[in-house]
Short mmCIF file of C-alpha atoms in Angstrom, two decimals:
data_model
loop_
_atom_site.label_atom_id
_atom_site.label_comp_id
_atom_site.label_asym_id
_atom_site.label_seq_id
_atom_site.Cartn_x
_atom_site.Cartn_y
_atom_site.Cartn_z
CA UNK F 1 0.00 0.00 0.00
CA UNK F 2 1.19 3.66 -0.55
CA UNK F 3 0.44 5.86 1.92
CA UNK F 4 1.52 9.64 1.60
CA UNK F 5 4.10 8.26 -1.13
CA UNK F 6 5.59 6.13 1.38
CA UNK F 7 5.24 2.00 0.91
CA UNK F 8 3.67 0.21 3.72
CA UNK F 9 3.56 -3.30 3.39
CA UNK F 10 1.84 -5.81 5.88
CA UNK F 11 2.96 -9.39 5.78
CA UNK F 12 0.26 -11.94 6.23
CA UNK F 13 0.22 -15.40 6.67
CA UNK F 14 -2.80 -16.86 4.79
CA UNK F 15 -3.85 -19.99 5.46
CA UNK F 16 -4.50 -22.96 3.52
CA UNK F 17 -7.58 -25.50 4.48
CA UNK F 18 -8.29 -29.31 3.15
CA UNK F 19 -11.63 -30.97 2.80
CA UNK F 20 -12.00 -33.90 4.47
CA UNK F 21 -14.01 -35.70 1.75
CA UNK F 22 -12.52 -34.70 -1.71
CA UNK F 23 -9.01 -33.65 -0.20
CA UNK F 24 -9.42 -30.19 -2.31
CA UNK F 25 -6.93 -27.88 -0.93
CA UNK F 26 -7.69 -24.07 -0.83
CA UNK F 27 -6.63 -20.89 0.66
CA UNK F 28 -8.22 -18.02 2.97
CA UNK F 29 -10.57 -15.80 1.21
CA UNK F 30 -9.21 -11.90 1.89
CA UNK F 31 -11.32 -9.67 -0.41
CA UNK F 32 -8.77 -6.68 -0.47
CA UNK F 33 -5.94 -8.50 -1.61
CA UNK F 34 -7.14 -11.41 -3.72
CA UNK F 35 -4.88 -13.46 -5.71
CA UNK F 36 -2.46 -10.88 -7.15
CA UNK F 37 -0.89 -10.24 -3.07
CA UNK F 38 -1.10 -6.47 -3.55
CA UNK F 39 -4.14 -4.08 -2.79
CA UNK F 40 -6.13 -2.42 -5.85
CA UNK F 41 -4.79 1.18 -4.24
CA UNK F 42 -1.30 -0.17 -4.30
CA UNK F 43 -1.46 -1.19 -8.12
CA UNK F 44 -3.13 2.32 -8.88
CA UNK F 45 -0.80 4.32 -7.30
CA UNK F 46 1.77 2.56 -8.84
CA UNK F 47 0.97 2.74 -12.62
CA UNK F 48 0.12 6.31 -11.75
CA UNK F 49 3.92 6.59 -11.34
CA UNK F 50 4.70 5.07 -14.87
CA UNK F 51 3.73 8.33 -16.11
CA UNK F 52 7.03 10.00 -16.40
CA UNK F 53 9.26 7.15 -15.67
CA UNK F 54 9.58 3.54 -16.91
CA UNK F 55 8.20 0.57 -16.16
CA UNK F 56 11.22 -1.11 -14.79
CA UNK F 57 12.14 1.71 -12.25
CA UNK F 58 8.50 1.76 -10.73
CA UNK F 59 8.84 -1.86 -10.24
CA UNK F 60 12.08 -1.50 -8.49
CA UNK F 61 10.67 1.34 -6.85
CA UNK F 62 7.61 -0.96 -5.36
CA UNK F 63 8.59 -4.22 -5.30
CA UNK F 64 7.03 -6.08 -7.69
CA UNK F 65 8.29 -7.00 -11.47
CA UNK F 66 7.68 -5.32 -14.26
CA UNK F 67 5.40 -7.93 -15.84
CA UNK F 68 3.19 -7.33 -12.71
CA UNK F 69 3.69 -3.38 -13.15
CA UNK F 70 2.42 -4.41 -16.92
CA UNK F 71 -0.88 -6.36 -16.22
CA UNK F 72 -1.57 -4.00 -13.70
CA UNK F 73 -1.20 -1.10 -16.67
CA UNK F 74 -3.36 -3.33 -18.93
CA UNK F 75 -6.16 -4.08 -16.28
CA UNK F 76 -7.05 -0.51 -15.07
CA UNK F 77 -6.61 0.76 -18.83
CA UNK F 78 -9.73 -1.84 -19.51
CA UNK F 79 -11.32 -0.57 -16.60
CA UNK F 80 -11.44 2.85 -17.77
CA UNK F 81 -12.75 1.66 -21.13
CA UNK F 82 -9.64 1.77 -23.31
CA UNK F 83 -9.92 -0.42 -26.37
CA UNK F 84 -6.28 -1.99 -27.42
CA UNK F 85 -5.91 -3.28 -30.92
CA UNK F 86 -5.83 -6.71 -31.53
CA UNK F 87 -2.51 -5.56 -33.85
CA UNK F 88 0.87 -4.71 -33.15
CA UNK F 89 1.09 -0.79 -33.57
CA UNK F 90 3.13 2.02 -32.52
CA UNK F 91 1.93 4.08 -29.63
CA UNK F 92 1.98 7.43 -29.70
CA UNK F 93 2.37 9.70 -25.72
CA UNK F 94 2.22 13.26 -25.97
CA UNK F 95 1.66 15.32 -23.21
CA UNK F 96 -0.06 18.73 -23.53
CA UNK F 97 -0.17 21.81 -21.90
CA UNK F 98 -3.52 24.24 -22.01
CA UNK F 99 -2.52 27.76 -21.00
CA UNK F 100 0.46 26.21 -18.79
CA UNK F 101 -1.30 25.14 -16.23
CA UNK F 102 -3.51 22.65 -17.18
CA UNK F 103 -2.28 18.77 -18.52
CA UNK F 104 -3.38 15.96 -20.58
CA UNK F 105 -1.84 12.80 -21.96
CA UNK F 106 -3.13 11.87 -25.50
CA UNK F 107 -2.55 8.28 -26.30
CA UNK F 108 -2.45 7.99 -30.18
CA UNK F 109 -2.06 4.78 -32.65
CA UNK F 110 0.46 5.97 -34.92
CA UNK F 111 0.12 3.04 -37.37
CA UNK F 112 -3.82 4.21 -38.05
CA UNK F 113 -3.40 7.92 -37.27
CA UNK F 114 -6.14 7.65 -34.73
CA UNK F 115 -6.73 8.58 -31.41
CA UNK F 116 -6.74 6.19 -28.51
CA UNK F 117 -7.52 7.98 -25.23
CA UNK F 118 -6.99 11.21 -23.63
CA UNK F 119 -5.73 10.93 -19.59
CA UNK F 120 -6.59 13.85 -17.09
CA UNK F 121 -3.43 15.78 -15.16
CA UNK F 122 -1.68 13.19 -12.85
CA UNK F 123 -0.86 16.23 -10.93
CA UNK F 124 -4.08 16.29 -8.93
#
């Protein structure tokens, strides 16, 4: 978890149970961490970060590989409603001021001139 830019990590021990009849092993259910071991605000605030650095140094930066850092990326991005090409193309970043003080990100496929998404200020 990230906590006034500071990581706080909690270790936990979750346990694993067997049933008696079919011998079907499975773990304790914790709804804020699930299976990926890290909390939804931790992943957020992490691929916030990717922003102006790469993937590899946020992933250093937090703990966690840069595949993780990736699917993480790729999961919110759906979440918000971005649409990915089935294709390999080349991805256009641009950021872009309005009057100085306000930002945007404009994602753009630059193999189908074509716009992909538009990302508020990470500033606020």
């Amino acid at each position: 978890m990230v906590h006034d830019d500071k990581i706080v990590s909690l270790e936990l021990q979750v346990r694993d149970f067997k049933c008696k009849k079919c011998g079907y092993i499975f773990r304790e259910n914790i709804p804020s961490i699930g299976r990926k071991n890290t909390t939804a605000h931790f992943r957020q605030a992490a691929v916030k970060k990717i922003h102006d650095r790469s993937f590899s140094a946020v992933a250093m930066e937090h703990g966690i590989s840069a595949q993780s850092l990736t699917r993480s990326a790729t999961e919110i991005s759906e979440q918000a409603g971005l649409q990915w090409p089935d294709k390999e193309f080349a991805l256009g970043i641009d950021g872009h001021s309005f009057s100085g003080h306000d930002m945007a990100t404009t994602l753009t496929n630059l193999t189908r001139h074509n716009l992909i998404g538009i990302l508020p200020d990470a500033r606020y």
